Coordinates of C-alpha atoms in Angstrom, one line a residue:
M1 CA 44.3 -38.4 -11.6
R2 CA 41.8 -41.1 -10.6
N3 CA 38.9 -41.4 -12.6
I4 CA 35.5 -40.5 -10.9
L5 CA 33.1 -43.2 -11.6
A6 CA 29.8 -42.1 -13.6
H7 CA 27.1 -44.7 -14.5
S8 CA 25.6 -44.4 -17.7
N9 CA 23.6 -46.0 -20.4
D10 CA 27.1 -47.0 -22.4
K11 CA 29.2 -47.4 -18.9
K12 CA 31.6 -44.7 -19.8
G13 CA 33.0 -42.7 -16.9
A14 CA 33.7 -38.9 -16.6
K15 CA 37.5 -38.7 -16.3
L16 CA 39.0 -36.2 -13.6
K17 CA 41.5 -33.8 -15.5
A18 CA 41.8 -31.4 -12.5
A19 CA 41.2 -30.3 -9.0
C20 CA 41.7 -27.6 -6.7
F21 CA 40.6 -26.7 -3.2
L22 CA 37.6 -24.1 -1.6
L23 CA 37.4 -22.8 1.8
S24 CA 35.0 -24.5 3.8
A25 CA 31.9 -22.7 5.4
T26 CA 31.9 -23.8 8.8
A27 CA 35.8 -22.7 8.4
A28 CA 35.5 -19.2 7.4
G29 CA 32.8 -18.4 10.1
L30 CA 31.1 -16.2 7.5
H31 CA 27.3 -15.3 8.2
A32 CA 25.1 -13.6 5.3
G33 CA 24.9 -9.6 5.5
E34 CA 22.0 -8.0 7.4
I35 CA 20.1 -4.8 5.9
R36 CA 17.5 -2.8 8.2
L37 CA 15.2 -0.3 7.2
R38 CA 15.3 3.3 8.7
E39 CA 13.3 6.4 8.0
M40 CA 10.1 4.9 6.9
E41 CA 7.9 8.1 6.8
A42 CA 7.9 11.2 4.8
V43 CA 5.8 14.0 4.0
Y44 CA 4.4 14.6 0.1
D45 CA 6.5 17.8 -1.6
G46 CA 6.1 16.7 -5.2
R47 CA 9.5 15.0 -4.8
L48 CA 11.0 11.7 -5.4
K49 CA 10.6 9.9 -1.7
T50 CA 13.2 6.9 -0.4
P51 CA 14.0 5.2 3.0
S52 CA 17.2 4.7 4.1
A53 CA 19.0 1.6 5.5
V54 CA 22.0 0.2 6.6
T55 CA 24.1 -2.8 6.0
I56 CA 25.8 -5.0 8.3
P57 CA 28.9 -5.2 7.5
E58 CA 28.5 -1.4 6.7
G59 CA 28.5 0.1 3.0
L60 CA 27.1 -2.5 1.6
S61 CA 25.7 -1.7 -1.9
H62 CA 21.7 -2.0 -1.8
A63 CA 18.5 -1.6 -3.7
F64 CA 14.8 -0.5 -3.1
Y65 CA 11.8 -2.0 -4.7
Y66 CA 8.3 -0.4 -4.2
R67 CA 4.6 -1.5 -4.7
D68 CA 1.6 0.7 -4.4
R69 CA -0.4 -0.7 -1.6
S70 CA -3.3 0.6 -3.2
L71 CA -3.1 -1.6 -6.2
P72 CA -5.0 -4.5 -5.8
P73 CA -2.8 -8.1 -4.3
E74 CA -1.2 -9.7 -6.9
L75 CA 0.7 -13.4 -6.1
P76 CA 4.6 -13.4 -6.3
L77 CA 5.0 -15.3 -10.3
P78 CA 8.0 -18.0 -10.7
E79 CA 10.4 -16.8 -12.6
V80 CA 13.1 -19.9 -14.0
I81 CA 16.5 -18.0 -13.0
Y82 CA 18.9 -21.0 -14.2
K83 CA 18.4 -23.8 -16.1
N84 CA 20.9 -26.3 -17.6
R85 CA 18.8 -29.3 -18.7
P86 CA 16.5 -30.3 -21.2
D87 CA 12.7 -29.6 -21.0
D88 CA 11.9 -32.9 -21.8
L89 CA 12.8 -36.1 -19.5
A90 CA 14.9 -38.6 -21.1
L91 CA 15.0 -42.5 -19.7
S92 CA 18.1 -42.0 -18.7
Y93 CA 21.7 -39.6 -18.5
F94 CA 25.3 -40.0 -17.7
S95 CA 25.3 -40.1 -13.6
L96 CA 28.0 -39.5 -11.2
S97 CA 28.2 -42.3 -8.3
L98 CA 28.1 -40.7 -5.0
A99 CA 28.6 -44.0 -3.0
N100 CA 31.7 -45.1 -5.4
E101 CA 33.5 -42.0 -4.4
K102 CA 32.4 -41.4 -1.0
I103 CA 31.0 -37.9 -1.9
L104 CA 28.8 -36.5 0.2
L105 CA 27.4 -33.5 -1.9
V106 CA 27.9 -32.4 -5.4
G107 CA 27.3 -29.0 -6.8
N108 CA 27.8 -26.3 -9.3
V109 CA 28.5 -22.5 -9.5
I110 CA 26.6 -20.5 -11.2
H111 CA 25.2 -16.4 -11.5
P112 CA 21.6 -16.4 -12.1
G113 CA 19.7 -15.0 -14.8
G114 CA 16.8 -12.8 -15.0
T115 CA 15.6 -10.3 -12.3
A116 CA 14.1 -12.4 -9.5
R117 CA 15.8 -13.5 -6.5
E118 CA 13.6 -14.4 -3.8
L119 CA 13.9 -18.8 -3.9
E120 CA 11.2 -20.4 -4.5
S121 CA 12.1 -24.0 -5.5
C122 CA 15.1 -26.2 -7.0
Q123 CA 14.6 -29.2 -9.3
T124 CA 17.6 -31.9 -9.9
T125 CA 17.4 -35.1 -12.0
L126 CA 18.8 -38.4 -10.5
V127 CA 19.4 -41.5 -11.8
T128 CA 18.5 -45.0 -10.2
W129 CA 19.9 -48.4 -11.2
A130 CA 18.3 -50.4 -8.7
R131 CA 15.9 -52.9 -10.0
A132 CA 13.3 -54.6 -7.8
K133 CA 14.3 -57.6 -8.5
D134 CA 17.6 -57.2 -6.6
Y135 CA 16.3 -56.1 -3.6
P136 CA 12.9 -58.3 -3.2
A137 CA 12.0 -57.5 0.6
L138 CA 11.8 -53.7 -0.6
A139 CA 9.9 -54.2 -3.5
A140 CA 7.3 -56.8 -2.0
A141 CA 6.5 -53.7 1.0
N142 CA 6.4 -50.6 -2.2
P143 CA 6.5 -52.1 -5.7
A144 CA 6.8 -48.3 -7.0
G145 CA 10.3 -48.2 -5.4
Y146 CA 11.5 -47.3 -1.9
H147 CA 11.9 -43.7 0.1
H148 CA 15.2 -42.2 0.6
P149 CA 16.0 -38.9 1.7
V150 CA 17.9 -36.5 -0.7
T151 CA 19.4 -32.9 0.2
M152 CA 19.2 -29.7 -1.9
S153 CA 21.9 -27.4 -0.3
L154 CA 22.4 -23.8 -1.6
F155 CA 25.2 -21.7 -0.3
R156 CA 26.8 -18.1 -1.0
V157 CA 30.3 -18.1 -2.6
T158 CA 32.3 -14.9 -1.3
E159 CA 34.7 -13.2 -3.7
A160 CA 37.7 -14.9 -1.9
N161 CA 35.9 -18.5 -3.1
Q162 CA 34.5 -19.0 0.4
I163 CA 31.3 -21.0 0.9
V164 CA 28.5 -19.8 2.9
P165 CA 25.4 -21.9 3.9
L166 CA 22.4 -20.5 2.4
I167 CA 19.8 -23.2 2.9
S168 CA 19.4 -26.8 2.9
Q169 CA 16.4 -29.0 2.5
T170 CA 16.2 -32.5 3.3
L171 CA 13.0 -34.6 1.7
P172 CA 12.1 -38.6 1.6
I173 CA 11.9 -39.1 -1.9
L174 CA 10.3 -42.2 -3.4
V175 CA 13.4 -43.7 -5.8
P176 CA 11.2 -45.7 -8.7
W177 CA 12.8 -49.0 -9.5
R178 CA 14.8 -49.8 -12.5
P179 CA 12.2 -50.7 -15.1
E180 CA 12.9 -53.7 -17.0
T181 CA 11.2 -52.9 -19.9
L182 CA 10.5 -50.1 -22.2
P183 CA 7.4 -47.9 -22.1
G184 CA 6.6 -49.3 -25.4
G185 CA 7.4 -52.6 -24.7
G186 CA 11.0 -54.3 -25.2
P187 CA 13.6 -54.8 -23.3
Y188 CA 15.1 -51.7 -21.4
N189 CA 18.4 -51.2 -22.7
F190 CA 19.4 -48.4 -20.3
N191 CA 21.2 -49.2 -16.9
G192 CA 19.5 -46.4 -15.3
C193 CA 16.2 -44.9 -15.3
A194 CA 16.2 -41.0 -14.9
F195 CA 13.6 -38.8 -12.6
R196 CA 13.4 -35.7 -11.2
V197 CA 13.3 -34.4 -7.4
G198 CA 11.9 -30.8 -6.6
F199 CA 12.4 -29.0 -3.5
F200 CA 10.3 -25.8 -2.4
F201 CA 11.7 -23.6 0.0
P202 CA 10.2 -21.2 2.8
A203 CA 10.0 -17.5 1.7
G204 CA 12.0 -15.1 2.2
V205 CA 15.3 -16.6 1.2
L206 CA 17.3 -14.1 -1.0
L207 CA 19.9 -15.7 -3.6
P208 CA 23.3 -13.6 -4.0
E209 CA 24.5 -13.3 -7.7
R210 CA 27.2 -15.7 -6.9
L211 CA 25.8 -19.1 -5.7
M212 CA 26.8 -23.0 -5.5
V213 CA 23.4 -25.5 -5.8
A214 CA 24.2 -28.8 -4.6
V215 CA 22.7 -32.6 -4.3
G216 CA 23.6 -35.2 -1.9
F217 CA 22.3 -38.0 -0.4
S218 CA 23.5 -41.1 2.3
T219 CA 24.8 -44.2 1.0
S220 CA 26.9 -46.9 2.7
K221 CA 30.2 -45.2 1.8
A222 CA 29.3 -41.7 3.0
G223 CA 27.1 -39.6 4.5
N224 CA 25.9 -37.7 7.7
P225 CA 25.0 -40.3 8.8
K226 CA 26.3 -43.1 6.5
M227 CA 23.6 -46.2 5.8
P228 CA 24.4 -48.7 7.8
A229 CA 24.3 -51.5 5.3
P230 CA 24.9 -51.4 1.4
G231 CA 21.5 -50.8 -0.4
P232 CA 19.9 -49.4 -3.6
Y233 CA 20.8 -45.9 -2.3
D234 CA 24.5 -46.8 -3.6
V235 CA 23.4 -47.2 -7.2
L236 CA 21.3 -43.9 -7.1
N237 CA 23.6 -41.6 -9.0
V238 CA 23.1 -37.6 -9.8
A239 CA 22.7 -36.9 -13.5
L240 CA 25.3 -35.1 -15.3
H241 CA 24.5 -32.4 -17.9
S242 CA 26.1 -32.2 -21.3
F243 CA 23.2 -29.4 -22.1
R244 CA 23.6 -26.2 -22.8
T245 CA 22.6 -23.7 -20.0
D246 CA 19.8 -21.4 -21.4
I247 CA 18.8 -19.2 -18.3
G248 CA 22.0 -18.4 -16.2
E249 CA 25.2 -18.3 -16.4
D250 CA 27.8 -21.3 -15.4
E251 CA 30.8 -19.9 -13.8
N252 CA 33.0 -22.3 -15.1
P253 CA 31.1 -24.9 -17.8
T254 CA 34.0 -27.8 -17.5
D255 CA 33.8 -27.4 -13.5
S256 CA 31.6 -29.0 -10.8
Y257 CA 32.2 -29.3 -6.9
I258 CA 32.1 -32.0 -4.8
N259 CA 31.8 -32.3 -1.1
K260 CA 34.2 -35.0 0.6
A261 CA 34.5 -35.5 4.4
G262 CA 33.1 -32.2 4.9
T263 CA 36.3 -30.7 2.1
W264 CA 34.9 -29.1 -1.1
S265 CA 36.8 -29.4 -4.2
S266 CA 36.4 -28.3 -7.8
V267 CA 36.8 -31.1 -10.0
T268 CA 37.3 -30.7 -14.5
W269 CA 35.7 -33.1 -16.6
N270 CA 36.5 -34.5 -19.7
S271 CA 32.7 -34.8 -21.5
L272 CA 30.3 -33.8 -18.8
N273 CA 29.6 -31.2 -16.6
A274 CA 27.6 -30.3 -13.3
P275 CA 24.3 -31.5 -11.6
M276 CA 21.5 -30.9 -13.7
I277 CA 19.4 -27.7 -11.9
K278 CA 16.5 -25.8 -12.2
L279 CA 16.2 -22.8 -10.0
V280 CA 12.7 -21.0 -10.0
A281 CA 12.5 -17.5 -7.6
K282 CA 9.6 -15.1 -7.3
S283 CA 9.5 -12.1 -8.7
F284 CA 6.8 -9.3 -7.3
P285 CA 4.3 -8.1 -9.7
G286 CA 3.8 -4.7 -9.6
E287 CA 7.0 -3.8 -8.1
T288 CA 9.5 -1.1 -8.9
M289 CA 13.1 0.8 -8.4
E290 CA 11.4 3.9 -8.7
P291 CA 10.6 5.8 -5.5
P292 CA 7.5 7.2 -4.8
V293 CA 6.2 10.9 -5.3
R294 CA 2.7 10.7 -4.5
A295 CA 1.2 10.0 -0.9
G296 CA -0.1 6.9 -0.3
S297 CA 1.9 3.3 1.4
Y298 CA 4.0 1.3 -0.5
D299 CA 5.6 -2.3 0.3
V300 CA 9.2 -1.6 0.2
R301 CA 12.1 -4.4 0.0
A302 CA 15.5 -3.3 1.0
V303 CA 18.3 -6.1 -0.8
I304 CA 21.8 -6.2 -0.5
T305 CA 23.4 -6.0 -4.2
A306 CA 26.9 -6.6 -3.2
P307 CA 27.9 -9.8 -5.3
D308 CA 28.7 -11.8 -2.4
E309 CA 26.4 -11.0 -0.5
S310 CA 22.5 -12.2 0.6
A311 CA 19.8 -10.2 2.4
Q312 CA 16.6 -8.7 2.6
T313 CA 14.3 -6.9 4.5
K314 CA 10.7 -5.7 4.4
G315 CA 8.5 -2.7 5.5
I316 CA 5.7 -0.4 4.8
F317 CA 6.6 2.9 3.4
V318 CA 4.5 6.0 4.3
V319 CA 4.5 9.2 2.6
H320 CA 2.1 11.2 3.8
K321 CA -0.6 13.9 2.5
A322 CA 1.0 17.2 2.9
P323 CA -1.0 19.8 5.1
A324 CA -3.3 22.2 3.8
D325 CA -5.2 25.3 5.3
I326 CA -8.3 26.3 4.2
T327 CA -10.1 29.6 5.4
L328 CA -14.2 29.6 4.6
T329 CA -15.7 33.2 4.1
N330 CA -19.3 33.7 4.3
P331 CA -21.7 34.5 1.6
D332 CA -24.4 37.4 1.8
R333 CA -26.5 36.1 -1.2
P334 CA -27.8 32.6 -2.3
N335 CA -26.5 31.9 -5.3
T336 CA -22.7 32.9 -4.3
G337 CA -22.7 29.7 -1.9
V338 CA -19.2 29.9 -0.2
S339 CA -15.7 31.1 -1.1
W340 CA -12.3 29.8 -0.1
L341 CA -8.6 30.5 0.2
V342 CA -6.2 27.2 0.5
G343 CA -2.7 27.1 1.7
V344 CA 0.2 25.2 1.6
G345 CA 3.5 25.6 4.1
G346 CA 2.2 29.0 4.2
K347 CA 1.4 29.9 0.8
P348 CA -1.4 30.2 -1.6
A349 CA -2.0 27.3 -3.5
E350 CA -4.1 25.4 -6.5
V351 CA -5.6 22.5 -4.8
P352 CA -9.0 21.4 -5.4
V353 CA -11.8 21.5 -2.6
A354 CA -15.0 19.7 -2.8
V355 CA -17.3 21.9 -0.6
T356 CA -21.1 20.7 0.8
Y357 CA -23.8 22.4 1.9
N358 CA -25.9 20.4 4.7
D359 CA -24.1 17.2 3.4
S360 CA -25.3 18.2 -0.2
P361 CA -22.7 19.5 -2.9
D362 CA -25.2 21.6 -4.3
V363 CA -25.0 25.4 -3.7
P364 CA -28.1 26.2 -2.0
A365 CA -31.0 28.2 -3.7
Q366 CA -32.8 28.8 -0.4
P367 CA -31.9 31.2 2.4
G368 CA -31.4 29.7 5.7
V369 CA -28.3 28.3 7.9
Y370 CA -26.1 25.2 6.3
H371 CA -23.5 23.3 7.8
V372 CA -20.7 24.0 5.4
E373 CA -17.4 21.5 5.2
A374 CA -15.0 22.6 2.4
T375 CA -12.4 19.2 2.0
V376 CA -9.2 19.0 -0.1
T377 CA -9.3 16.2 -2.7
D378 CA -6.0 16.1 -3.8
P379 CA -4.9 12.7 -3.1
N380 CA -1.4 14.4 -2.1
Y381 CA -3.2 16.8 0.7
V382 CA -5.3 16.7 3.5
G383 CA -7.2 19.8 4.9
S384 CA -10.7 20.5 5.9
A385 CA -12.7 23.8 7.4
T386 CA -16.3 23.5 8.8
A387 CA -18.5 26.4 9.3
V388 CA -22.1 27.5 10.0
V389 CA -22.7 29.6 7.0
R390 CA -26.5 32.0 6.8
I391 CA -27.4 32.2 3.2
G392 CA -29.1 35.8 2.9
D393 CA -32.2 36.9 1.6
Q394 CA -33.3 40.1 -0.2
F395 CA -36.8 41.8 -0.3
D396 CA -37.5 41.3 -3.7
A397 CA -37.1 37.1 -3.6
W398 CA -38.8 37.1 -0.6
I399 CA -42.3 38.6 -1.6
S400 CA -41.9 36.8 -5.3
R401 CA -41.7 33.3 -2.6
V402 CA -44.0 34.2 0.1
G403 CA -46.2 36.0 -2.3
G404 CA -46.7 33.0 -4.8
A405 CA -47.4 30.5 -1.9
S406 CA -50.0 33.1 -0.6
D407 CA -51.1 33.8 -3.7
L408 CA -50.5 37.5 -3.6
A409 CA -51.6 39.6 -6.7
E410 CA -48.8 41.6 -8.4
E411 CA -50.5 45.2 -6.8
S412 CA -49.8 43.8 -3.5
R413 CA -46.5 43.1 -3.1
P414 CA -45.1 46.1 -3.2
P415 CA -42.9 47.4 0.1
D416 CA -45.5 50.0 1.5
A417 CA -48.6 47.5 0.4
D418 CA -50.3 46.0 3.4
P419 CA -52.3 43.0 1.7
D420 CA -53.3 41.5 5.2
H421 CA -54.7 45.0 6.5
D422 CA -52.9 44.9 9.9
G423 CA -51.1 47.8 9.7
L424 CA -47.9 46.1 8.9
P425 CA -46.7 46.9 5.2
N426 CA -44.8 44.4 3.4
L427 CA -41.5 45.6 4.4
L428 CA -42.4 45.3 8.2
E429 CA -43.9 41.9 7.4
Y430 CA -40.2 40.7 6.2
A431 CA -38.6 42.6 8.7
F432 CA -40.2 41.0 11.4
A433 CA -40.6 37.3 10.0
R434 CA -44.3 37.4 9.4
N435 CA -46.3 36.2 6.7
P436 CA -47.8 39.6 4.7
A437 CA -51.2 37.4 4.2
L438 CA -52.3 36.7 7.4
P439 CA -52.6 39.8 9.9
D440 CA -50.8 40.1 13.0
T441 CA -52.4 41.8 16.2
G442 CA -51.2 43.0 19.5
E443 CA -47.7 41.9 20.6
D444 CA -47.6 39.8 17.4
R445 CA -47.1 43.0 15.6
G446 CA -42.9 42.4 16.8
V447 CA -41.7 45.3 19.3
T448 CA -42.1 45.3 23.2
L449 CA -40.9 47.6 25.4
A450 CA -40.4 46.2 29.2
A451 CA -39.5 47.5 32.5
T452 CA -36.8 45.0 34.3
E453 CA -34.7 45.3 37.3
A454 CA -31.8 46.6 35.2
G455 CA -33.7 49.1 33.4
L456 CA -35.7 49.6 30.2
S457 CA -35.2 46.3 27.9
L458 CA -36.9 47.1 23.9
S459 CA -37.3 43.1 22.2
W460 CA -38.6 42.2 18.9
R461 CA -38.3 39.7 16.5
E462 CA -36.8 39.4 13.2
N463 CA -35.9 38.1 9.9
P464 CA -32.7 36.6 10.5
N465 CA -31.6 36.5 7.0
A466 CA -32.9 39.6 5.5
V467 CA -29.4 41.3 4.6
D468 CA -30.3 44.0 2.9
L469 CA -32.0 45.7 6.1
T470 CA -30.8 47.6 9.0
F471 CA -32.1 47.6 12.3
T472 CA -31.7 50.9 14.6
V473 CA -33.3 51.8 18.2
E474 CA -34.0 55.1 18.3
R475 CA -35.2 57.4 21.0
T476 CA -37.2 61.0 21.4
T477 CA -38.9 62.7 23.9
T478 CA -41.2 64.5 20.9
P479 CA -42.6 61.5 18.6
E480 CA -44.4 64.0 16.5
Q481 CA -41.4 66.2 15.2
A482 CA -39.7 63.6 12.8
A483 CA -36.2 65.3 13.1
S484 CA -36.2 64.8 17.0
W485 CA -35.6 60.6 16.9
T486 CA -31.7 59.9 17.6
R487 CA -30.0 56.2 17.1
V488 CA -29.7 55.0 20.5
T489 CA -26.5 52.8 21.3
P490 CA -27.9 50.0 23.4
L491 CA -25.9 48.8 26.7
Q492 CA -26.6 45.2 25.9
L493 CA -28.1 43.2 23.1
T494 CA -28.8 39.6 23.8
V495 CA -30.6 36.9 21.3
V496 CA -33.0 35.5 23.3
S497 CA -33.5 33.1 20.6
E498 CA -33.0 31.6 17.1
T499 CA -34.7 29.1 14.2
E500 CA -33.3 29.4 10.6
T501 CA -36.4 32.1 10.0
V502 CA -37.1 34.0 13.2
R503 CA -34.4 35.5 15.4
V504 CA -35.8 37.1 18.7
V505 CA -33.5 39.9 20.1
K506 CA -33.3 41.8 23.7
T507 CA -31.7 45.2 24.1
L508 CA -31.3 46.9 27.5
L509 CA -31.8 51.0 26.6
P510 CA -29.3 53.6 28.5
P511 CA -31.6 55.5 31.2
A512 CA -33.3 58.7 30.6
A513 CA -31.4 61.9 30.8
A514 CA -32.2 63.4 34.4
G515 CA -35.5 65.5 34.9
Q516 CA -37.2 63.7 31.8
M517 CA -40.0 62.0 32.6
H518 CA -41.2 60.8 29.6
E519 CA -39.6 59.1 26.4
F520 CA -40.2 57.2 23.9
F521 CA -38.6 54.2 21.8
R522 CA -38.8 52.7 18.3
V523 CA -37.0 50.0 16.1
R524 CA -36.5 52.0 12.3
V525 CA -36.1 49.4 9.8
S526 CA -34.1 50.8 6.8
H527 CA -34.2 49.2 3.1

């Protein structure tokens, strides 16, 4: 076996003990699995609701993650899911020379820890041996260092050990010159100078449970393409870790992987391991795997969980409110408000309802006409009903209210009293929507008989809110005989006009019997 040279502060090499081979990604012709959401709507019924998904290939295991869209939005949080390097950066590390071994990429097969799987960033550590004095032209152009493209690549590794590309990013990195002195003074006694390189990836890349993370760059000995001439990049190395893996897991702690001329091979070191890697993924606050029950809108992620697949898709899952039917009934007393019945799916249901009267939640204390709206307030149901409701009145409440406003004495308030001396007792003032404190005369007394082309009509005004009265049309030919009055069924009854306090009605009377020359009509008010 040959040695793969590793430059370090003590110049020891990392000895290759064994090698095996993996299939290349391009030879296998594989691609990542796909997942698509289906059935993204449901209706609340008190049970768990889930969308469905189909995968390509079919039958891949998958999971759903939900987030209630009514919650305040939160930014994704970074979570370290793999780390095999110390937090503090040392001045130098054992490192692998890509140029000496004509290596394109060096990587490691890992299993991420934690729960986050959407890639955010990846960081590695490089070691440069290039000194400014050895490259005076470049150092004159930039005393801080030189720029060189570095590539970070991530691969899905299948159960058959086939390598499938996930994402790759190449950035121009400022490579510092190896210093001549230590930070605190004195000669610099390391061959290399360590520095870290970070890559931030676009959103949407989902990491599988088994992947390879690899780093590489072009040298004059290898690359796509190779550099045209020797340069400081030929002494740019990849730092190798001997630090424990404290987040995530190395699939094989003694192995790493190198790519030469497009072919991957695993290598076993005698003292060192793989490149130093810190892998960060995004976690999504508020996400849960518990399917929703309540009505609402939910962000949903469908994620393939098969070990050697990696794919996800996102959508909005809607649980619609269940319809509720509301039936309103009209009251006949001012203190009863409105009653209602609620049904769901044809069955009665205990669902809270808010009722307003002319846009106010207060039950009216005064008679009148009110626009009533009943609306379901349960967040899992939807339903409403509207009606025009007349809140009724009674004589005792009316005379107390009107009499108080008119300063009527108590002895002037009985139904048969006539405090304004107009011949209409209080009961008729109430029935015909009059004021018992103001006298009425002539047609204002309330009932009018008229001849029309269709026949005789009888008109009167009445109190539309008087729910304790009955209006009856009667007729007779002998008005002096009380028992001769009989009830008349009008041929037609028409509401001529109506306000909240006055209704005017008109009836078409049936014709008189044959031979009758005289007939009398009246409107009887019964209390």
